[in-house]
Tab-separated table of C-alpha atoms (C1' of nucleotides) in Angstrom:
chain	number	residue	atom	x	y	z
Q	1	MET	CA	128.515	86.934	83.836
Q	2	PRO	CA	127.557	83.223	83.583
Q	3	GLU	CA	126.423	82.798	79.782
Q	4	GLU	CA	123.376	80.820	79.566
Q	5	PRO	CA	123.580	77.538	78.123
Q	6	ARG	CA	122.426	76.146	75.328
Q	7	ARG	CA	118.582	75.238	76.223
Q	8	GLN	CA	117.550	71.798	74.191
Q	9	ALA	CA	113.655	70.374	73.959
Q	10	ARG	CA	113.672	68.892	77.526
Q	11	GLY	CA	114.388	72.430	78.664
Q	12	GLN	CA	112.168	74.480	76.700
Q	13	ARG	CA	109.462	72.240	77.899
Q	14	ARG	CA	110.334	72.414	81.521
Q	15	MET	CA	110.343	76.099	81.497
Q	16	GLU	CA	107.020	75.982	79.824
Q	17	GLN	CA	106.023	73.490	83.198
Q	18	LEU	CA	107.763	75.516	85.860
Q	19	THR	CA	106.132	78.855	84.593
Q	20	ASP	CA	102.721	77.415	84.334
Q	21	ALA	CA	102.969	75.926	87.630
Q	22	ALA	CA	104.242	79.312	89.233
Q	23	ALA	CA	100.792	80.857	87.450
Q	24	VAL	CA	98.806	78.379	88.988
Q	25	VAL	CA	100.303	79.113	92.581
Q	26	PHE	CA	100.336	82.608	92.338
Q	27	ALA	CA	96.906	82.746	91.384
Q	28	GLU	CA	96.049	80.369	94.816
Q	29	VAL	CA	98.054	81.977	97.229
Q	30	GLY	CA	99.579	85.331	95.645
Q	31	TYR	CA	103.088	86.294	94.517
Q	32	ALA	CA	104.968	87.071	98.275
Q	33	LYS	CA	103.619	83.687	100.063
Q	34	ALA	CA	104.126	81.235	97.054
Q	35	THR	CA	107.266	79.245	97.532
Q	36	THR	CA	109.787	78.350	95.267
Q	37	ASN	CA	109.793	74.697	96.683
Q	38	ALA	CA	105.985	74.660	96.216
Q	39	ILE	CA	105.891	76.106	92.505
Q	40	ALA	CA	108.539	73.293	91.927
Q	41	LYS	CA	106.280	70.394	92.971
Q	42	ARG	CA	103.676	71.843	91.570
Q	43	ALA	CA	105.592	70.992	87.778
Q	44	GLY	CA	106.727	67.430	89.436
Q	45	VAL	CA	110.189	68.781	89.546
Q	46	SER	CA	112.645	69.148	92.161
Q	47	PRO	CA	113.762	72.497	93.891
Q	48	GLY	CA	117.369	72.538	92.277
Q	49	THR	CA	115.867	72.014	88.535
Q	50	LEU	CA	113.536	74.588	89.016
Q	51	TYR	CA	116.919	77.256	89.461
Q	52	GLN	CA	118.932	75.405	86.579
Q	53	PHE	CA	116.593	77.470	84.505
Q	54	PHE	CA	115.563	80.608	86.498
Q	55	ALA	CA	118.032	82.210	88.684
Q	56	ASN	CA	115.505	82.931	91.158
Q	57	LYS	CA	112.150	83.527	92.234
Q	58	GLU	CA	111.763	87.036	90.518
Q	59	ALA	CA	113.084	86.191	87.005
Q	60	LEU	CA	110.230	83.438	87.189
Q	61	ALA	CA	107.806	86.159	87.701
Q	62	GLU	CA	109.407	88.395	84.890
Q	63	ALA	CA	108.878	85.593	82.366
Q	64	LEU	CA	105.169	85.165	83.811
Q	65	ALA	CA	104.664	88.748	83.273
Q	66	GLU	CA	106.733	88.550	79.561
Q	67	ARG	CA	104.094	85.485	78.521
Q	68	TYR	CA	101.280	87.934	79.538
Q	69	ARG	CA	102.259	91.218	77.666
Q	70	ASP	CA	102.597	88.560	74.403
Q	71	GLU	CA	98.985	86.663	75.027
Q	72	LEU	CA	97.494	90.120	75.657
Q	73	LYS	CA	99.183	91.638	72.472
Q	74	ALA	CA	98.162	89.014	70.131
Q	75	ALA	CA	94.523	88.612	71.274
Q	76	HIS	CA	94.420	92.569	70.735
Q	77	GLU	CA	95.678	92.261	67.443
Q	78	LYS	CA	93.842	89.276	66.479
Q	79	ALA	CA	90.562	91.183	67.586
Q	80	PHE	CA	90.674	94.879	67.188
Q	81	ASP	CA	92.123	96.789	64.063
Q	82	LEU	CA	91.793	100.344	63.733
Q	83	SER	CA	88.931	100.538	61.083
Q	84	MET	CA	86.591	99.403	63.976
Q	85	VAL	CA	87.859	103.717	65.165
Q	86	ASP	CA	84.380	105.092	64.208
Q	87	LEU	CA	82.041	102.893	65.467
Q	88	PRO	CA	79.702	104.021	67.652
Q	89	LEU	CA	81.516	104.603	71.364
Q	90	PRO	CA	79.912	102.136	72.906
Q	91	GLU	CA	80.661	99.429	71.194
Q	92	LEU	CA	83.865	100.118	70.025
Q	93	VAL	CA	84.569	100.762	73.919
Q	94	ASP	CA	82.796	97.151	74.094
Q	95	ARG	CA	85.624	95.715	70.983
Q	96	MET	CA	88.748	96.826	72.903
Q	97	ILE	CA	87.460	95.437	76.456
Q	98	ARG	CA	86.741	91.692	75.384
Q	99	PRO	CA	89.642	90.607	74.357
Q	100	MET	CA	90.797	91.683	78.080
Q	101	VAL	CA	88.596	90.207	79.778
Q	102	GLU	CA	89.398	87.003	78.235
Q	103	VAL	CA	92.641	86.794	78.248
Q	104	ASN	CA	92.515	87.593	82.387
Q	105	LEU	CA	89.749	84.954	82.408
Q	106	ALA	CA	92.412	82.331	81.043
Q	107	ASN	CA	95.261	83.271	82.739
Q	108	PRO	CA	94.189	83.626	87.313
Q	109	GLY	CA	97.651	83.818	87.910
Q	110	PHE	CA	98.548	87.163	86.165
Q	111	LYS	CA	96.184	88.938	88.007
Q	112	ALA	CA	97.897	87.880	91.253
Q	113	LEU	CA	100.620	88.974	89.913
Q	114	PHE	CA	99.946	92.667	88.619
Q	115	THR	CA	97.488	93.769	91.415
Q	116	SER	CA	100.079	92.667	94.557
Q	117	GLY	CA	100.993	95.604	95.747
Q	118	ASP	CA	104.154	95.035	96.981
Q	119	LEU	CA	106.378	93.787	94.211
Q	120	PRO	CA	110.177	93.606	94.860
Q	121	ASP	CA	111.537	96.155	92.420
Q	122	ARG	CA	111.898	94.137	89.545
Q	123	LEU	CA	108.859	93.601	88.739
Q	124	THR	CA	107.701	96.881	88.885
Q	125	ALA	CA	109.043	96.873	85.242
Q	126	PRO	CA	107.255	94.670	83.742
Q	127	THR	CA	104.179	95.469	85.370
Q	128	GLN	CA	104.654	99.070	84.032
Q	129	ALA	CA	105.746	98.674	80.959
Q	130	LEU	CA	102.482	96.282	80.396
Q	131	HIS	CA	100.723	98.678	81.679
Q	132	GLN	CA	101.853	101.884	79.404
Q	133	ALA	CA	101.098	99.753	76.413
Q	134	VAL	CA	97.440	99.105	77.054
Q	135	THR	CA	97.546	103.018	77.857
Q	136	GLY	CA	99.684	103.633	74.721
Q	137	ARG	CA	97.114	101.902	72.763
Q	138	VAL	CA	94.431	103.593	74.333
Q	139	ALA	CA	95.980	106.835	72.933
Q	140	GLU	CA	96.116	104.776	69.752
Q	141	VAL	CA	92.699	104.730	69.595
Q	142	LEU	CA	91.657	107.846	70.603
Q	143	ALA	CA	93.760	109.821	68.379
Q	144	ALA	CA	92.843	108.370	65.425
Q	145	ARG	CA	88.719	108.982	66.202
Q	146	ILE	CA	89.457	112.233	67.478
Q	147	PRO	CA	91.782	113.646	65.538
Q	148	GLY	CA	91.698	117.517	66.795
Q	149	LEU	CA	92.465	116.109	70.378
Q	150	PRO	CA	95.229	117.702	72.005
Q	151	PRO	CA	98.004	115.176	72.768
Q	152	THR	CA	98.082	116.419	76.270
Q	153	GLN	CA	94.488	115.840	76.593
Q	154	ARG	CA	94.695	112.581	74.985
Q	155	ASP	CA	96.994	111.379	77.191
Q	156	THR	CA	95.462	111.857	80.435
Q	157	ALA	CA	92.445	110.567	79.299
Q	158	ALA	CA	94.030	107.267	77.974
Q	159	ALA	CA	96.015	106.713	81.093
Q	160	VAL	CA	92.589	107.623	83.270
Q	161	ALA	CA	90.889	105.210	81.318
Q	162	THR	CA	93.184	102.798	81.533
Q	163	GLN	CA	92.773	103.170	85.680
Q	164	ILE	CA	89.275	102.139	85.144
Q	165	PHE	CA	89.696	99.494	83.310
Q	166	ALA	CA	92.150	98.193	85.376
Q	167	ALA	CA	90.705	98.612	88.460
Q	168	LEU	CA	87.208	97.481	86.966
Q	169	LEU	CA	88.542	94.420	85.797
Q	170	GLY	CA	89.359	92.520	88.970
Q	171	THR	CA	85.338	93.064	90.127
Q	172	VAL	CA	85.112	91.284	86.237
Q	173	VAL	CA	86.827	88.101	86.636
Q	174	THR	CA	86.598	88.024	90.519
Q	175	ALA	CA	82.356	87.959	90.013
Q	176	PRO	CA	80.777	84.532	89.217
Q	177	ALA	CA	80.162	83.503	85.474
Q	178	PRO	CA	76.668	84.812	85.785
Q	179	ASP	CA	77.271	88.420	86.991
Q	180	ARG	CA	79.946	88.680	84.487
Q	181	ASP	CA	78.365	90.554	81.901
Q	182	ARG	CA	76.343	92.779	84.112
Q	183	TRP	CA	79.911	94.066	84.904
Q	184	ILE	CA	81.313	93.912	81.969
Q	185	THR	CA	78.375	96.607	81.057
Q	186	GLU	CA	78.916	98.589	83.909
Q	187	LEU	CA	82.473	98.860	82.689
Q	188	ASN	CA	81.396	99.903	79.761
Q	189	LYS	CA	79.466	102.497	80.585
Q	190	ALA	CA	81.822	103.971	83.278
Q	191	LEU	CA	84.553	104.002	80.209
Q	192	VAL	CA	81.661	105.683	77.558
Q	193	GLY	CA	81.268	108.008	80.286
Q	194	TYR	CA	84.648	109.240	80.863
Q	195	LEU	CA	85.236	109.489	77.122
Q	196	SER	CA	82.250	110.996	75.572
Q	197	PRO	CA	82.420	114.395	76.271
Q	198	LEU	CA	85.694	114.077	74.594
Q	199	GLU	CA	83.758	113.944	71.212
Q	200	SER	CA	81.975	116.974	69.361
S	1	MET	CA	91.207	83.170	126.120
S	2	PRO	CA	93.766	85.012	128.160
S	3	GLU	CA	91.707	88.650	129.069
S	4	GLU	CA	93.394	91.994	127.955
S	5	PRO	CA	95.421	94.171	130.021
S	6	ARG	CA	93.996	96.585	132.122
S	7	ARG	CA	96.067	99.574	129.961
S	8	GLN	CA	97.621	102.329	132.076
S	9	ALA	CA	98.458	106.035	130.368
S	10	ARG	CA	101.869	104.977	129.409
S	11	GLY	CA	100.594	101.736	127.585
S	12	GLN	CA	98.190	104.167	125.550
S	13	ARG	CA	100.948	106.149	124.819
S	14	ARG	CA	103.130	102.869	123.547
S	15	MET	CA	100.057	101.531	121.635
S	16	GLU	CA	100.113	104.895	119.543
S	17	GLN	CA	103.413	105.456	119.272
S	18	LEU	CA	103.855	101.695	117.840
S	19	THR	CA	100.881	102.126	115.419
S	20	ASP	CA	102.427	105.248	114.126
S	21	ALA	CA	105.774	103.796	113.883
S	22	ALA	CA	103.660	100.805	111.515
S	23	ALA	CA	102.145	103.056	109.220
S	24	VAL	CA	105.220	104.532	108.352
S	25	VAL	CA	107.567	101.337	107.450
S	26	PHE	CA	104.156	100.295	105.706
S	27	ALA	CA	104.580	103.176	103.464
S	28	GLU	CA	108.475	102.660	102.989
S	29	VAL	CA	108.163	98.470	102.111
S	30	GLY	CA	104.560	97.744	102.034
S	31	TYR	CA	102.970	94.959	104.871
S	32	ALA	CA	104.269	92.005	103.653
S	33	LYS	CA	108.087	93.554	104.093
S	34	ALA	CA	107.900	95.454	107.067
S	35	THR	CA	109.121	93.467	109.851
S	36	THR	CA	107.890	93.363	113.286
S	37	ASN	CA	111.607	94.147	114.981
S	38	ALA	CA	112.061	97.645	112.369
S	39	ILE	CA	108.846	98.708	113.916
S	40	ALA	CA	109.707	98.156	117.210
S	41	LYS	CA	113.300	100.063	116.309
S	42	ARG	CA	111.286	102.587	114.850
S	43	ALA	CA	108.822	103.485	117.646
S	44	GLY	CA	112.298	103.689	119.717
S	45	VAL	CA	111.156	100.386	121.725
S	46	SER	CA	111.949	96.319	121.944
S	47	PRO	CA	110.359	93.575	120.173
S	48	GLY	CA	109.164	92.265	123.554
S	49	THR	CA	107.491	95.738	124.620
S	50	LEU	CA	105.601	95.377	120.747
S	51	TYR	CA	103.857	92.184	121.480
S	52	GLN	CA	103.009	93.358	124.990
S	53	PHE	CA	100.535	95.277	123.208
S	54	PHE	CA	100.045	93.164	120.126
S	55	ALA	CA	99.592	89.594	119.693
S	56	ASN	CA	100.919	89.870	116.468
S	57	LYS	CA	101.767	91.990	113.078
S	58	GLU	CA	98.239	91.082	111.825
S	59	ALA	CA	97.164	93.318	115.084
S	60	LEU	CA	98.880	95.981	114.667
S	61	ALA	CA	97.448	95.931	111.198
S	62	GLU	CA	93.943	95.911	112.536
S	63	ALA	CA	94.613	98.849	114.807
S	64	LEU	CA	95.831	100.654	111.857
S	65	ALA	CA	92.949	99.613	109.478
S	66	GLU	CA	90.059	100.212	112.310
S	67	ARG	CA	92.133	104.223	112.919
S	68	TYR	CA	92.202	104.816	109.075
S	69	ARG	CA	87.813	104.145	109.285
S	70	ASP	CA	87.114	105.938	112.316
S	71	GLU	CA	89.255	109.063	110.701
S	72	LEU	CA	87.875	108.919	106.835
S	73	LYS	CA	84.516	108.481	108.974
S	74	ALA	CA	85.299	111.639	111.006
S	75	ALA	CA	86.092	113.656	108.145
S	76	HIS	CA	83.642	112.775	106.130
S	77	GLU	CA	80.871	113.792	108.400
S	78	LYS	CA	82.439	116.756	109.112
S	79	ALA	CA	82.823	117.910	105.472
S	80	PHE	CA	79.636	116.536	104.143
S	81	ASP	CA	76.006	116.273	104.927
S	82	LEU	CA	73.069	115.490	103.398
S	83	SER	CA	72.117	119.067	102.912
S	84	MET	CA	74.414	119.132	99.634
S	85	VAL	CA	72.337	116.097	98.084
S	86	ASP	CA	70.304	118.232	95.811
S	87	LEU	CA	74.101	120.659	94.413
S	88	PRO	CA	74.559	120.202	90.719
S	89	LEU	CA	76.387	116.754	90.430
S	90	PRO	CA	80.332	118.025	89.982
S	91	GLU	CA	80.151	119.691	92.709
S	92	LEU	CA	78.381	116.895	95.036
S	93	VAL	CA	81.267	114.547	93.973
S	94	ASP	CA	83.883	117.033	94.985
S	95	ARG	CA	82.111	117.464	97.987
S	96	MET	CA	82.286	113.780	98.916
S	97	ILE	CA	85.711	113.317	97.374
S	98	ARG	CA	88.003	115.700	98.958
S	99	PRO	CA	88.014	114.813	102.824
S	100	MET	CA	88.925	111.382	101.435
S	101	VAL	CA	92.165	112.491	99.256
S	102	GLU	CA	92.874	114.769	102.721
S	103	VAL	CA	92.669	111.610	104.533
S	104	ASN	CA	95.022	109.983	102.536
S	105	LEU	CA	97.526	112.536	102.088
S	106	ALA	CA	97.923	112.771	105.951
S	107	ASN	CA	98.133	108.939	106.149
S	108	PRO	CA	100.752	107.132	103.831
S	109	GLY	CA	100.754	104.031	105.429
S	110	PHE	CA	97.035	103.151	104.415
S	111	LYS	CA	97.445	103.651	100.945
S	112	ALA	CA	100.225	100.913	101.755
S	113	LEU	CA	98.102	98.358	103.477
S	114	PHE	CA	94.934	98.760	101.694
S	115	THR	CA	96.356	98.846	98.105
S	116	SER	CA	98.353	95.480	98.888
S	117	GLY	CA	96.962	92.678	96.492
S	118	ASP	CA	97.607	89.626	99.359
S	119	LEU	CA	97.460	90.556	102.679
S	120	PRO	CA	96.780	87.606	105.166
S	121	ASP	CA	93.223	86.471	105.348
S	122	ARG	CA	92.219	88.114	108.529
S	123	LEU	CA	93.135	91.919	106.997
S	124	THR	CA	90.773	91.246	104.454
S	125	ALA	CA	87.855	91.840	106.494
S	126	PRO	CA	88.386	95.356	108.067
S	127	THR	CA	89.504	96.310	104.242
S	128	GLN	CA	86.175	95.214	103.111
S	129	ALA	CA	84.601	96.996	105.994
S	130	LEU	CA	86.133	100.073	104.940
S	131	HIS	CA	85.173	99.710	101.292
S	132	GLN	CA	81.556	98.748	101.704
S	133	ALA	CA	81.825	101.462	104.601
S	134	VAL	CA	82.630	104.062	101.835
S	135	THR	CA	79.929	102.062	99.149
S	136	GLY	CA	77.287	102.511	101.472
S	137	ARG	CA	77.825	105.723	102.115
S	138	VAL	CA	77.567	106.614	98.261
S	139	ALA	CA	74.249	104.272	98.236
S	140	GLU	CA	73.077	106.221	101.069
S	141	VAL	CA	74.164	110.012	99.289
S	142	LEU	CA	72.836	108.642	95.912
S	143	ALA	CA	69.367	107.334	97.385
S	144	ALA	CA	69.018	110.703	98.589
S	145	ARG	CA	69.447	112.393	95.397
S	146	ILE	CA	67.701	110.202	92.839
S	147	PRO	CA	64.512	108.573	95.069
S	148	GLY	CA	62.987	106.768	91.743
S	149	LEU	CA	66.247	104.394	91.275
S	150	PRO	CA	65.800	100.969	91.801
S	151	PRO	CA	67.767	99.612	95.028
S	152	THR	CA	69.796	96.987	92.880
S	153	GLN	CA	70.750	99.588	90.110
S	154	ARG	CA	71.844	102.070	93.088
S	155	ASP	CA	74.175	99.671	94.519
S	156	THR	CA	76.084	98.276	91.569
S	157	ALA	CA	76.410	102.109	90.489
S	158	ALA	CA	77.529	102.975	94.300
S	159	ALA	CA	79.913	99.842	93.642
S	160	VAL	CA	81.757	100.807	90.504
S	161	ALA	CA	81.721	104.425	91.628
S	162	THR	CA	83.854	103.443	94.769
S	163	GLN	CA	85.884	101.572	92.519
S	164	ILE	CA	86.460	104.094	90.101
S	165	PHE	CA	87.053	106.191	93.173
S	166	ALA	CA	89.748	103.805	94.696
S	167	ALA	CA	91.736	103.202	91.113
S	168	LEU	CA	91.969	106.712	90.862
S	169	LEU	CA	92.892	107.936	94.403
S	170	GLY	CA	96.029	106.180	94.159
S	171	THR	CA	97.266	108.327	91.538
S	172	VAL	CA	96.364	110.959	92.936
S	173	VAL	CA	97.823	110.992	96.178
S	174	THR	CA	101.077	109.357	94.252
S	175	ALA	CA	101.430	112.341	92.013
S	176	PRO	CA	103.480	115.579	92.669
S	177	ALA	CA	101.630	118.000	94.194
S	178	PRO	CA	100.961	120.342	91.533
S	179	ASP	CA	99.792	117.687	89.219
S	180	ARG	CA	96.987	116.676	92.026
S	181	ASP	CA	94.532	118.850	91.099
S	182	ARG	CA	94.212	118.205	87.759
S	183	TRP	CA	94.174	114.417	89.068
S	184	ILE	CA	91.029	115.272	90.933
S	185	THR	CA	89.409	117.019	87.772
S	186	GLU	CA	90.064	113.815	86.035
S	187	LEU	CA	88.488	111.943	89.053
S	188	ASN	CA	85.838	113.938	89.360
S	189	LYS	CA	84.825	114.196	85.399
S	190	ALA	CA	85.539	110.133	85.155
S	191	LEU	CA	82.219	110.076	88.211
S	192	VAL	CA	80.227	112.719	86.761
S	193	GLY	CA	80.573	110.705	83.709
S	194	TYR	CA	79.773	107.394	85.020
S	195	LEU	CA	77.401	108.745	87.437
S	196	SER	CA	75.289	111.379	85.213
S	197	PRO	CA	73.048	109.098	83.038
S	198	LEU	CA	71.297	107.886	86.043
S	199	GLU	CA	69.881	110.825	86.476
S	200	SER	CA	66.547	111.553	84.681
R	1	DG	C1'	104.632	100.684	151.834
R	2	DA	C1'	104.156	96.216	149.829
R	3	DA	C1'	101.717	93.640	147.262
R	4	DA	C1'	100.127	93.262	142.178
R	5	DA	C1'	99.679	94.289	137.845
R	6	DA	C1'	101.275	96.665	134.054
R	7	DT	C1'	105.140	98.012	131.184
R	8	DA	C1'	109.935	97.157	129.491
R	9	DC	C1'	114.055	94.707	128.054
R	10	DG	C1'	116.733	92.093	124.472
R	11	DA	C1'	119.282	87.523	123.550
R	12	DG	C1'	117.524	84.398	121.131
R	13	DC	C1'	114.114	80.395	119.783
R	14	DA	C1'	111.620	78.452	115.793
R	15	DT	C1'	110.220	77.902	111.518
R	16	DT	C1'	110.204	79.475	107.214
R	17	DT	C1'	112.352	79.586	102.425
R	18	DA	C1'	114.697	81.388	98.921
R	19	DC	C1'	118.695	78.775	97.009
R	20	DT	C1'	123.153	75.708	96.380
R	21	DC	C1'	126.145	71.221	96.036
R	22	DG	C1'	127.833	67.102	95.204
R	23	DT	C1'	126.303	63.631	92.404
R	24	DG	C1'	124.100	60.580	88.741
R	25	DT	C1'	121.750	60.641	84.697
R	26	DT	C1'	119.975	62.168	79.616
R	27	DT	C1'	121.178	64.361	74.837
R	28	DG	C1'	123.951	66.060	71.826
R	29	DT	C1'	128.201	65.785	68.801
R	30	DC	C1'	132.491	64.235	66.747
N	1	DG	C1'	131.353	55.229	71.813
N	2	DA	C1'	133.395	58.480	73.923
N	3	DC	C1'	133.156	62.970	75.325
N	4	DA	C1'	131.489	66.807	76.705
N	5	DA	C1'	126.851	69.373	77.619
N	6	DA	C1'	122.687	69.753	79.420
N	7	DC	C1'	119.278	68.211	82.707
N	8	DA	C1'	118.053	66.257	86.420
N	9	DC	C1'	118.049	65.671	91.738
N	10	DG	C1'	116.603	66.192	96.903
N	11	DA	C1'	119.426	66.958	101.528
N	12	DG	C1'	121.105	70.472	103.249
N	13	DT	C1'	122.300	75.640	104.588
N	14	DA	C1'	122.568	80.392	105.349
N	15	DA	C1'	119.410	83.918	105.889
N	16	DA	C1'	115.421	86.901	107.546
N	17	DT	C1'	112.001	86.989	110.860
N	18	DG	C1'	107.786	86.623	113.791
N	19	DC	C1'	107.685	85.409	118.081
N	20	DT	C1'	109.157	84.562	123.166
N	21	DC	C1'	110.741	84.405	128.180
N	22	DG	C1'	113.243	85.213	132.163
N	23	DT	C1'	114.448	88.964	134.550
N	24	DA	C1'	113.830	93.864	135.580
N	25	DT	C1'	111.383	98.543	136.658
N	26	DT	C1'	107.511	101.449	137.112
N	27	DT	C1'	102.848	102.517	138.088
N	28	DT	C1'	98.645	101.221	140.535
N	29	DT	C1'	96.102	99.392	144.932
N	30	DC	C1'	95.645	99.251	149.011
DNA sequence: GAAAAATACGAGCATTTACTCGTGTTTGTC
DNA sequence: GACAAACACGAGTAAATGCTCGTATTTTTC
């Protein structure tokens, strides 16, 4: 197996330029129809240069997915901690939702990646990892808030909540800016409606 | 523009064989990676024959989408009518959900089509038409059940409910058969949780 | 039963596209 | 400054794939 070359500063920059460009192109045309040549051109670089840093198109997408996961985690850790666990449910939900929405708004390419149904197999791994990361986080919060809840119920509730979230996230980020808050409110209502029966 | 030939019985059968084959192949590999030659082969037919009946790959998918819409509508009209509108909410929701789930279970290819994120533009039309058909139906039921509800609120509620439904539908049909009822129950809870505050 | 229209074949064309490779330039190391 | 390693180029390649077209067969029409 060929060993990774030791990247120099220039190389690191190029890799960032390339993932940036990929995000843009993915956002514009979707993963499947995004061509590597177009991505290279967008990054102001030749096709050959792209393949100096990424073995193939999937590797590029994986790098993007990883970056996304990191940003999401960072945003969440920054904006949310377990001390909020006893807030009224609507507020708690709001605090969990907002950072996610922000990250998605700031990174249009990712949505294109993760809502795309037929991705190559390699990509389902990072996607599912991300999904599961979110679900795990939700389960954590649920456990802290409702200690008496059986783990099985807790985990399915977390999974369902995450799925509701993912579904409406699309609408929220796609919607024109003025409507966005309205949709966030609806998302909130949906989650609160589903979760509140678990309390008590 | 070239006029449609008058199909004879044999041709009608071929078209069905082809859409059937397309559904299978779409289900197996997704729309993007499904090749027309593979579909033709699956239907036991040459590529040329496929193009005798469908102008291109998209036309084939459109035909599938149309069939789906019809089946869904039929299933719904058969299993549901407005007299049920005053049932307790959980039961009402259950009656709306079941037929949809059935149709989706019976037609694996469609899910592949409609959950795929980056479809060609032509296909977004039938997809959205279908989505809107469902949303409209929900809005209808809401209007009948809660006459006092302002139309704006009603429509957004219908849209959100449909989206929740679509999101969890994927989980329901993907899940192994034994778990399926559990997920349907959760879907029901989610919808009831979201909709019940609208009553009163 | 003959002309016309519809159906059927399948080799192959035209295009797209992920990726390569020979060559030249820049950066780091001693 | 010399040598190697990393970076960069971009024309070109090989494979995939949507689709065509010349030809042959079956069905309908009269």
